[in-house]
Amino acid sequence: MPAPFPFRFVLPMLLVAGCAASGGEYPSLNPRPGEVAPMVPRPALGCSGCGNDITAAATAPAERPSGPADAAARFAAIDIAIAAVETQLPAQARTLVEAEAAARGTGDASDAAATAETERSRFAALFVPLAGAARQLDDLEDDLAGTTAEAANAAAIATFRARLDALDAARQP
């Protein structure tokens, strides 16, 4: 059903009225008198500063900040966490191997199987602190990045990463 007679012409009239301008064929994009603030400087037409014509004055490179003051304490905490796992790992791995050997050939409901499962859980729990130590090492490395202490501590960070990788490889007894 077509629209009633008056509404047929409303949309075209609105469109024509929106395009009408005083003094030209198309509406102007220039600001109207009420839109211009007298105290705001207006750039001249053209494009000054659009290309490579702006050069900054040469400045001396900024000095790199020193590393975090608590870096030594944070390294020590990471070392303690890794050393604790390294110390407990041989005994826990040996206990796990013995428990699994005792459980071989017994049923799943036997005491030996339950003991072996308990030792597997203890062995897995041994590695939980390493996730925290790895995160602390990442945070410390981020804090040292861009500082004067970054190069001095790179070897220590690499050593800790190697120790964490070796312990990660030792998860499979």
Short mmCIF file of N, CA and C in Angstrom, two decimals:
data_model
loop_
_atom_site.label_atom_id
_atom_site.label_comp_id
_atom_site.label_asym_id
_atom_site.label_seq_id
_atom_site.Cartn_x
_atom_site.Cartn_y
_atom_site.Cartn_z
N MET A 1 0.85 -1.16 0.00
CA MET A 1 0.00 0.00 0.00
C MET A 1 0.90 1.23 0.00
N PRO A 2 0.70 2.15 -0.91
CA PRO A 2 1.55 3.34 -0.96
C PRO A 2 1.27 4.27 0.22
N ALA A 3 2.28 5.08 0.52
CA ALA A 3 2.16 6.03 1.63
C ALA A 3 1.11 7.08 1.29
N PRO A 4 0.48 7.63 2.34
CA PRO A 4 -0.51 8.70 2.08
C PRO A 4 0.12 9.86 1.34
N PHE A 5 -0.71 10.60 0.70
CA PHE A 5 -0.27 11.68 -0.18
C PHE A 5 0.70 12.67 0.47
N PRO A 6 0.47 13.23 1.65
CA PRO A 6 1.38 14.25 2.18
C PRO A 6 2.77 13.67 2.50
N PHE A 7 2.83 12.42 2.92
CA PHE A 7 4.12 11.84 3.32
C PHE A 7 4.99 11.46 2.14
N ARG A 8 4.44 11.39 0.96
CA ARG A 8 5.22 11.06 -0.23
C ARG A 8 6.22 12.16 -0.55
N PHE A 9 5.90 13.35 -0.17
CA PHE A 9 6.74 14.48 -0.54
C PHE A 9 7.62 14.97 0.62
N VAL A 10 7.43 14.46 1.83
CA VAL A 10 8.18 14.95 2.99
C VAL A 10 9.66 14.60 2.87
N LEU A 11 9.99 13.36 2.59
CA LEU A 11 11.39 12.95 2.50
C LEU A 11 12.12 13.67 1.38
N PRO A 12 11.59 13.73 0.17
CA PRO A 12 12.31 14.48 -0.87
C PRO A 12 12.48 15.96 -0.53
N MET A 13 11.50 16.56 0.14
CA MET A 13 11.63 17.97 0.49
C MET A 13 12.72 18.16 1.55
N LEU A 14 12.83 17.24 2.49
CA LEU A 14 13.88 17.34 3.50
C LEU A 14 15.26 17.21 2.85
N LEU A 15 15.39 16.30 1.92
CA LEU A 15 16.67 16.12 1.25
C LEU A 15 17.06 17.35 0.44
N VAL A 16 16.10 17.92 -0.24
CA VAL A 16 16.37 19.12 -1.04
C VAL A 16 16.70 20.29 -0.12
N ALA A 17 16.03 20.41 1.00
CA ALA A 17 16.27 21.51 1.92
C ALA A 17 17.65 21.40 2.55
N GLY A 18 18.12 20.18 2.80
CA GLY A 18 19.45 19.99 3.37
C GLY A 18 20.56 20.37 2.42
N CYS A 19 20.33 20.29 1.15
CA CYS A 19 21.36 20.62 0.18
C CYS A 19 21.32 22.08 -0.25
N ALA A 20 20.29 22.78 0.11
CA ALA A 20 20.18 24.17 -0.32
C ALA A 20 21.17 25.02 0.45
N ALA A 21 21.78 25.96 -0.20
CA ALA A 21 22.72 26.87 0.44
C ALA A 21 22.52 28.24 -0.16
N SER A 22 22.85 29.23 0.64
CA SER A 22 22.72 30.57 0.12
C SER A 22 24.00 30.95 -0.60
N GLY A 23 23.93 31.28 -1.81
CA GLY A 23 25.07 31.79 -2.55
C GLY A 23 25.87 30.73 -3.29
N GLY A 24 25.42 29.52 -3.45
CA GLY A 24 26.20 28.55 -4.19
C GLY A 24 25.39 27.32 -4.52
N GLU A 25 25.98 26.47 -5.34
CA GLU A 25 25.29 25.27 -5.77
C GLU A 25 25.31 24.21 -4.67
N TYR A 26 26.40 24.14 -3.90
CA TYR A 26 26.55 23.12 -2.86
C TYR A 26 26.71 23.80 -1.49
N PRO A 27 26.42 23.11 -0.41
CA PRO A 27 26.63 23.71 0.91
C PRO A 27 28.12 23.92 1.17
N SER A 28 28.46 24.97 1.88
CA SER A 28 29.85 25.29 2.16
C SER A 28 30.30 24.59 3.43
N LEU A 29 31.57 24.17 3.46
CA LEU A 29 32.14 23.55 4.65
C LEU A 29 32.88 24.57 5.52
N ASN A 30 32.87 25.82 5.13
CA ASN A 30 33.51 26.85 5.94
C ASN A 30 32.74 27.04 7.24
N PRO A 31 33.44 27.43 8.31
CA PRO A 31 32.72 27.64 9.56
C PRO A 31 31.78 28.84 9.46
N ARG A 32 30.65 28.71 10.11
CA ARG A 32 29.70 29.79 10.13
C ARG A 32 30.14 30.83 11.15
N PRO A 33 29.62 32.03 11.10
CA PRO A 33 30.10 33.10 11.99
C PRO A 33 30.03 32.76 13.48
N GLY A 34 29.08 32.03 13.94
CA GLY A 34 28.97 31.69 15.35
C GLY A 34 29.93 30.57 15.77
N GLU A 35 30.54 29.88 14.81
CA GLU A 35 31.41 28.75 15.12
C GLU A 35 32.88 29.15 15.23
N VAL A 36 33.22 30.38 14.98
CA VAL A 36 34.62 30.81 14.98
C VAL A 36 34.92 31.52 16.30
N ALA A 37 35.92 31.00 17.03
CA ALA A 37 36.34 31.66 18.27
C ALA A 37 37.40 32.68 17.90
N PRO A 38 37.27 33.95 18.35
CA PRO A 38 38.21 34.98 17.92
C PRO A 38 39.60 34.81 18.50
N MET A 39 39.77 34.13 19.64
CA MET A 39 41.08 34.02 20.28
C MET A 39 41.85 32.76 19.87
N VAL A 40 41.24 31.88 19.10
CA VAL A 40 41.91 30.65 18.69
C VAL A 40 42.67 30.92 17.40
N PRO A 41 44.00 30.69 17.42
CA PRO A 41 44.75 30.94 16.18
C PRO A 41 44.38 29.91 15.12
N ARG A 42 44.28 30.37 13.93
CA ARG A 42 43.96 29.49 12.81
C ARG A 42 45.19 29.39 11.92
N PRO A 43 45.55 28.18 11.51
CA PRO A 43 46.69 28.04 10.61
C PRO A 43 46.35 28.58 9.23
N ALA A 44 47.37 29.03 8.58
CA ALA A 44 47.15 29.51 7.21
C ALA A 44 46.87 28.31 6.33
N LEU A 45 46.21 28.57 5.22
CA LEU A 45 45.96 27.49 4.29
C LEU A 45 47.27 26.94 3.79
N GLY A 46 47.28 25.73 3.43
CA GLY A 46 48.51 25.07 3.02
C GLY A 46 48.87 24.05 4.10
N CYS A 47 50.04 23.56 4.05
CA CYS A 47 50.40 22.50 4.97
C CYS A 47 51.77 22.77 5.56
N SER A 48 51.88 23.76 6.40
CA SER A 48 53.17 23.98 7.04
C SER A 48 53.32 22.95 8.14
N GLY A 49 54.43 22.28 8.16
CA GLY A 49 54.69 21.26 9.16
C GLY A 49 54.20 19.89 8.77
N CYS A 50 53.70 19.72 7.55
CA CYS A 50 53.20 18.42 7.14
C CYS A 50 54.32 17.49 6.67
N GLY A 51 55.39 18.04 6.22
CA GLY A 51 56.45 17.21 5.68
C GLY A 51 57.65 17.15 6.59
N ASN A 52 58.81 17.11 6.00
CA ASN A 52 60.05 17.01 6.77
C ASN A 52 60.64 18.39 7.06
N ASP A 53 59.82 19.43 7.02
CA ASP A 53 60.36 20.76 7.24
C ASP A 53 60.50 21.10 8.73
N ILE A 54 60.02 20.23 9.61
CA ILE A 54 60.18 20.46 11.03
C ILE A 54 61.34 19.59 11.53
N THR A 55 62.31 20.21 12.14
CA THR A 55 63.43 19.45 12.68
C THR A 55 63.53 19.76 14.16
N ALA A 56 63.80 18.75 14.93
CA ALA A 56 63.95 18.93 16.37
C ALA A 56 65.40 19.23 16.68
N ALA A 57 65.59 19.98 17.71
CA ALA A 57 66.95 20.29 18.13
C ALA A 57 67.60 19.02 18.67
N ALA A 58 68.87 18.87 18.42
CA ALA A 58 69.59 17.70 18.89
C ALA A 58 69.67 17.74 20.41
N THR A 59 69.34 16.63 21.03
CA THR A 59 69.40 16.56 22.48
C THR A 59 70.35 15.45 22.89
N ALA A 60 70.89 15.59 24.05
CA ALA A 60 71.77 14.55 24.57
C ALA A 60 70.91 13.36 24.97
N PRO A 61 71.40 12.15 24.77
CA PRO A 61 70.61 10.99 25.17
C PRO A 61 70.39 10.99 26.68
N ALA A 62 69.21 10.58 27.06
CA ALA A 62 68.89 10.55 28.49
C ALA A 62 69.69 9.45 29.18
N GLU A 63 70.06 9.72 30.40
CA GLU A 63 70.79 8.72 31.16
C GLU A 63 69.84 7.60 31.55
N ARG A 64 70.36 6.39 31.47
CA ARG A 64 69.56 5.24 31.85
C ARG A 64 69.45 5.18 33.37
N PRO A 65 68.29 4.86 33.87
CA PRO A 65 68.13 4.78 35.33
C PRO A 65 68.88 3.58 35.89
N SER A 66 69.18 3.66 37.17
CA SER A 66 69.82 2.51 37.80
C SER A 66 68.77 1.44 38.04
N GLY A 67 69.21 0.25 38.30
CA GLY A 67 68.30 -0.87 38.51
C GLY A 67 67.54 -0.73 39.81
N PRO A 68 66.57 -1.61 40.04
CA PRO A 68 65.80 -1.55 41.28
C PRO A 68 66.71 -1.78 42.49
N ALA A 69 66.42 -1.10 43.56
CA ALA A 69 67.26 -1.20 44.76
C ALA A 69 67.18 -2.57 45.42
N ASP A 70 66.07 -3.26 45.23
CA ASP A 70 65.90 -4.56 45.89
C ASP A 70 66.25 -5.73 44.97
N ALA A 71 66.99 -5.48 43.92
CA ALA A 71 67.32 -6.55 42.96
C ALA A 71 68.09 -7.68 43.63
N ALA A 72 69.05 -7.36 44.48
CA ALA A 72 69.85 -8.41 45.13
C ALA A 72 68.96 -9.28 46.02
N ALA A 73 68.05 -8.68 46.74
CA ALA A 73 67.15 -9.45 47.60
C ALA A 73 66.21 -10.32 46.77
N ARG A 74 65.77 -9.80 45.65
CA ARG A 74 64.88 -10.58 44.78
C ARG A 74 65.62 -11.74 44.15
N PHE A 75 66.87 -11.52 43.74
CA PHE A 75 67.69 -12.62 43.23
C PHE A 75 67.88 -13.69 44.31
N ALA A 76 68.10 -13.26 45.54
CA ALA A 76 68.31 -14.20 46.64
C ALA A 76 67.05 -15.03 46.89
N ALA A 77 65.88 -14.40 46.84
CA ALA A 77 64.63 -15.13 47.05
C ALA A 77 64.40 -16.17 45.95
N ILE A 78 64.72 -15.80 44.73
CA ILE A 78 64.58 -16.74 43.61
C ILE A 78 65.55 -17.90 43.79
N ASP A 79 66.77 -17.58 44.19
CA ASP A 79 67.79 -18.62 44.40
C ASP A 79 67.35 -19.58 45.50
N ILE A 80 66.79 -19.07 46.57
CA ILE A 80 66.34 -19.92 47.68
C ILE A 80 65.23 -20.87 47.21
N ALA A 81 64.29 -20.36 46.43
CA ALA A 81 63.18 -21.19 45.94
C ALA A 81 63.70 -22.29 45.02
N ILE A 82 64.62 -21.96 44.14
CA ILE A 82 65.16 -22.96 43.22
C ILE A 82 66.02 -23.96 43.98
N ALA A 83 66.84 -23.49 44.90
CA ALA A 83 67.72 -24.37 45.66
C ALA A 83 66.91 -25.35 46.51
N ALA A 84 65.79 -24.92 47.05
CA ALA A 84 64.97 -25.82 47.85
C ALA A 84 64.47 -26.99 47.01
N VAL A 85 64.05 -26.72 45.80
CA VAL A 85 63.58 -27.79 44.92
C VAL A 85 64.76 -28.67 44.50
N GLU A 86 65.89 -28.06 44.17
CA GLU A 86 67.07 -28.84 43.78
C GLU A 86 67.53 -29.76 44.91
N THR A 87 67.39 -29.32 46.14
CA THR A 87 67.81 -30.12 47.29
C THR A 87 66.87 -31.30 47.52
N GLN A 88 65.57 -31.07 47.40
CA GLN A 88 64.59 -32.11 47.69
C GLN A 88 64.36 -33.06 46.53
N LEU A 89 64.73 -32.66 45.33
CA LEU A 89 64.42 -33.45 44.14
C LEU A 89 65.01 -34.86 44.16
N PRO A 90 66.30 -35.08 44.44
CA PRO A 90 66.82 -36.45 44.36
C PRO A 90 66.11 -37.43 45.31
N ALA A 91 65.89 -37.00 46.56
CA ALA A 91 65.23 -37.89 47.52
C ALA A 91 63.79 -38.17 47.12
N GLN A 92 63.08 -37.13 46.67
CA GLN A 92 61.69 -37.33 46.28
C GLN A 92 61.58 -38.19 45.03
N ALA A 93 62.49 -38.02 44.07
CA ALA A 93 62.47 -38.85 42.87
C ALA A 93 62.76 -40.30 43.22
N ARG A 94 63.71 -40.52 44.11
CA ARG A 94 64.05 -41.88 44.54
C ARG A 94 62.85 -42.53 45.24
N THR A 95 62.18 -41.79 46.12
CA THR A 95 61.00 -42.31 46.81
C THR A 95 59.90 -42.65 45.82
N LEU A 96 59.71 -41.81 44.83
CA LEU A 96 58.69 -42.07 43.81
C LEU A 96 59.01 -43.32 43.02
N VAL A 97 60.25 -43.48 42.60
CA VAL A 97 60.63 -44.67 41.82
C VAL A 97 60.43 -45.93 42.65
N GLU A 98 60.80 -45.88 43.92
CA GLU A 98 60.63 -47.05 44.80
C GLU A 98 59.15 -47.37 44.99
N ALA A 99 58.32 -46.35 45.19
CA ALA A 99 56.89 -46.58 45.38
C ALA A 99 56.25 -47.14 44.12
N GLU A 100 56.66 -46.65 42.96
CA GLU A 100 56.10 -47.17 41.70
C GLU A 100 56.56 -48.60 41.46
N ALA A 101 57.80 -48.91 41.82
CA ALA A 101 58.29 -50.28 41.67
C ALA A 101 57.52 -51.23 42.58
N ALA A 102 57.22 -50.80 43.80
CA ALA A 102 56.47 -51.64 44.73
C ALA A 102 55.03 -51.82 44.27
N ALA A 103 54.48 -50.87 43.55
CA ALA A 103 53.09 -50.93 43.12
C ALA A 103 52.91 -51.75 41.84
N ARG A 104 53.99 -52.03 41.12
CA ARG A 104 53.86 -52.80 39.87
C ARG A 104 53.36 -54.20 40.18
N GLY A 105 52.38 -54.62 39.43
CA GLY A 105 51.85 -55.96 39.59
C GLY A 105 50.76 -56.07 40.64
N THR A 106 50.57 -55.03 41.40
CA THR A 106 49.48 -55.06 42.38
C THR A 106 48.26 -54.41 41.76
N GLY A 107 47.14 -54.61 42.33
CA GLY A 107 45.91 -54.01 41.81
C GLY A 107 45.84 -52.52 42.12
N ASP A 108 44.92 -51.86 41.45
CA ASP A 108 44.75 -50.42 41.66
C ASP A 108 44.23 -50.11 43.06
N ALA A 109 43.60 -51.07 43.70
CA ALA A 109 43.03 -50.84 45.03
C ALA A 109 44.00 -51.21 46.15
N SER A 110 45.21 -51.58 45.81
CA SER A 110 46.16 -52.01 46.84
C SER A 110 46.78 -50.81 47.55
N ASP A 111 47.35 -51.10 48.72
CA ASP A 111 48.03 -50.05 49.49
C ASP A 111 49.25 -49.54 48.74
N ALA A 112 49.95 -50.41 48.04
CA ALA A 112 51.14 -50.00 47.30
C ALA A 112 50.77 -49.03 46.18
N ALA A 113 49.66 -49.26 45.50
CA ALA A 113 49.21 -48.36 44.43
C ALA A 113 48.81 -47.00 45.02
N ALA A 114 48.16 -47.02 46.17
CA ALA A 114 47.78 -45.77 46.82
C ALA A 114 49.02 -44.99 47.26
N THR A 115 50.01 -45.71 47.77
CA THR A 115 51.27 -45.06 48.18
C THR A 115 51.98 -44.47 46.97
N ALA A 116 51.99 -45.20 45.86
CA ALA A 116 52.63 -44.70 44.64
C ALA A 116 51.92 -43.43 44.15
N GLU A 117 50.61 -43.43 44.22
CA GLU A 117 49.86 -42.25 43.78
C GLU A 117 50.15 -41.06 44.70
N THR A 118 50.27 -41.31 45.98
CA THR A 118 50.60 -40.25 46.93
C THR A 118 51.99 -39.69 46.64
N GLU A 119 52.93 -40.54 46.32
CA GLU A 119 54.29 -40.09 46.01
C GLU A 119 54.33 -39.31 44.69
N ARG A 120 53.48 -39.70 43.73
CA ARG A 120 53.39 -38.92 42.48
C ARG A 120 52.89 -37.51 42.78
N SER A 121 51.91 -37.42 43.66
CA SER A 121 51.37 -36.10 44.03
C SER A 121 52.41 -35.28 44.76
N ARG A 122 53.16 -35.90 45.66
CA ARG A 122 54.22 -35.17 46.37
C ARG A 122 55.31 -34.71 45.41
N PHE A 123 55.63 -35.57 44.45
CA PHE A 123 56.65 -35.20 43.47
C PHE A 123 56.18 -34.02 42.62
N ALA A 124 54.92 -34.04 42.21
CA ALA A 124 54.38 -32.92 41.41
C ALA A 124 54.31 -31.65 42.24
N ALA A 125 53.95 -31.78 43.52
CA ALA A 125 53.85 -30.61 44.39
C ALA A 125 55.22 -29.99 44.65
N LEU A 126 56.26 -30.76 44.51
CA LEU A 126 57.62 -30.25 44.71
C LEU A 126 57.93 -29.13 43.72
N PHE A 127 57.34 -29.18 42.53
CA PHE A 127 57.66 -28.22 41.48
C PHE A 127 56.78 -26.97 41.50
N VAL A 128 55.79 -26.92 42.37
CA VAL A 128 54.88 -25.77 42.42
C VAL A 128 55.62 -24.46 42.69
N PRO A 129 56.56 -24.40 43.63
CA PRO A 129 57.25 -23.12 43.87
C PRO A 129 58.05 -22.61 42.66
N LEU A 130 58.36 -23.49 41.73
CA LEU A 130 59.13 -23.05 40.56
C LEU A 130 58.34 -22.10 39.67
N ALA A 131 57.03 -22.26 39.64
CA ALA A 131 56.21 -21.34 38.84
C ALA A 131 56.30 -19.93 39.41
N GLY A 132 56.26 -19.82 40.73
CA GLY A 132 56.41 -18.51 41.36
C GLY A 132 57.80 -17.93 41.15
N ALA A 133 58.81 -18.79 41.22
CA ALA A 133 60.18 -18.31 41.01
C ALA A 133 60.37 -17.84 39.57
N ALA A 134 59.80 -18.56 38.62
CA ALA A 134 59.90 -18.15 37.21
C ALA A 134 59.19 -16.82 36.99
N ARG A 135 58.04 -16.64 37.62
CA ARG A 135 57.32 -15.37 37.49
C ARG A 135 58.11 -14.23 38.13
N GLN A 136 58.69 -14.48 39.29
CA GLN A 136 59.50 -13.46 39.95
C GLN A 136 60.71 -13.10 39.10
N LEU A 137 61.30 -14.11 38.45
CA LEU A 137 62.44 -13.85 37.58
C LEU A 137 62.02 -13.02 36.37
N ASP A 138 60.86 -13.32 35.81
CA ASP A 138 60.34 -12.51 34.69
C ASP A 138 60.11 -11.06 35.12
N ASP A 139 59.51 -10.89 36.31
CA ASP A 139 59.25 -9.54 36.81
C ASP A 139 60.55 -8.78 37.05
N LEU A 140 61.53 -9.46 37.61
CA LEU A 140 62.82 -8.83 37.87
C LEU A 140 63.52 -8.46 36.57
N GLU A 141 63.45 -9.35 35.60
CA GLU A 141 64.05 -9.06 34.30
C GLU A 141 63.37 -7.86 33.64
N ASP A 142 62.06 -7.77 33.77
CA ASP A 142 61.33 -6.60 33.24
C ASP A 142 61.75 -5.33 33.95
N ASP A 143 61.94 -5.41 35.26
CA ASP A 143 62.33 -4.22 36.03
C ASP A 143 63.76 -3.79 35.72
N LEU A 144 64.60 -4.73 35.33
CA LEU A 144 65.99 -4.40 35.00
C LEU A 144 66.15 -3.91 33.57
N ALA A 145 65.17 -4.18 32.72
CA ALA A 145 65.27 -3.80 31.31
C ALA A 145 65.40 -2.28 31.18
N GLY A 146 66.37 -1.86 30.40
CA GLY A 146 66.58 -0.44 30.15
C GLY A 146 67.32 0.29 31.25
N THR A 147 67.85 -0.43 32.21
CA THR A 147 68.58 0.21 33.30
C THR A 147 70.07 -0.06 33.15
N THR A 148 70.85 0.60 33.97
CA THR A 148 72.30 0.38 33.92
C THR A 148 72.67 -0.99 34.46
N ALA A 149 71.80 -1.61 35.25
CA ALA A 149 72.09 -2.91 35.84
C ALA A 149 71.68 -4.07 34.94
N GLU A 150 71.10 -3.78 33.79
CA GLU A 150 70.61 -4.85 32.91
C GLU A 150 71.74 -5.75 32.44
N ALA A 151 72.80 -5.17 31.92
CA ALA A 151 73.91 -5.98 31.39
C ALA A 151 74.64 -6.71 32.51
N ALA A 152 74.76 -6.07 33.66
CA ALA A 152 75.48 -6.69 34.77
C ALA A 152 74.75 -7.91 35.31
N ASN A 153 73.44 -7.95 35.19
CA ASN A 153 72.65 -9.06 35.73
C ASN A 153 72.20 -10.05 34.67
N ALA A 154 72.58 -9.85 33.43
CA ALA A 154 72.15 -10.76 32.36
C ALA A 154 72.65 -12.18 32.59
N ALA A 155 73.88 -12.32 33.04
CA ALA A 155 74.44 -13.66 33.27
C ALA A 155 73.71 -14.37 34.41
N ALA A 156 73.37 -13.63 35.47
CA ALA A 156 72.64 -14.24 36.59
C ALA A 156 71.25 -14.69 36.15
N ILE A 157 70.60 -13.89 35.34
CA ILE A 157 69.27 -14.26 34.85
C ILE A 157 69.38 -15.50 33.97
N ALA A 158 70.38 -15.56 33.11
CA ALA A 158 70.58 -16.73 32.26
C ALA A 158 70.85 -17.98 33.10
N THR A 159 71.62 -17.83 34.16
CA THR A 159 71.90 -18.97 35.03
C THR A 159 70.63 -19.47 35.70
N PHE A 160 69.82 -18.55 36.21
CA PHE A 160 68.56 -18.96 36.83
C PHE A 160 67.64 -19.63 35.81
N ARG A 161 67.59 -19.12 34.60
CA ARG A 161 66.75 -19.74 33.57
C ARG A 161 67.23 -21.15 33.26
N ALA A 162 68.55 -21.34 33.20
CA ALA A 162 69.10 -22.68 32.94
C ALA A 162 68.75 -23.64 34.08
N ARG A 163 68.82 -23.16 35.31
CA ARG A 163 68.45 -24.01 36.45
C ARG A 163 66.97 -24.37 36.41
N LEU A 164 66.12 -23.40 36.08
CA LEU A 164 64.69 -23.68 35.97
C LEU A 164 64.41 -24.68 34.84
N ASP A 165 65.10 -24.54 33.71
CA ASP A 165 64.92 -25.47 32.60
C ASP A 165 65.37 -26.89 32.97
N ALA A 166 66.48 -26.99 33.72
CA ALA A 166 66.97 -28.31 34.14
C ALA A 166 65.98 -28.97 35.09
N LEU A 167 65.39 -28.18 36.00
CA LEU A 167 64.40 -28.76 36.90
C LEU A 167 63.12 -29.14 36.17
N ASP A 168 62.77 -28.36 35.18
CA ASP A 168 61.58 -28.69 34.38
C ASP A 168 61.81 -30.01 33.64
N ALA A 169 63.02 -30.21 33.15
CA ALA A 169 63.34 -31.48 32.46
C ALA A 169 63.34 -32.65 33.44
N ALA A 170 63.65 -32.39 34.70
CA ALA A 170 63.70 -33.46 35.72
C ALA A 170 62.32 -33.85 36.22
N ARG A 171 61.29 -33.22 35.75
CA ARG A 171 59.94 -33.59 36.20
C ARG A 171 59.58 -35.00 35.80
N GLN A 172 60.18 -35.49 34.75
CA GLN A 172 59.91 -36.86 34.31
C GLN A 172 60.96 -37.77 34.91
N PRO A 173 60.63 -38.47 36.01
CA PRO A 173 61.63 -39.31 36.68
C PRO A 173 62.01 -40.53 35.87
#
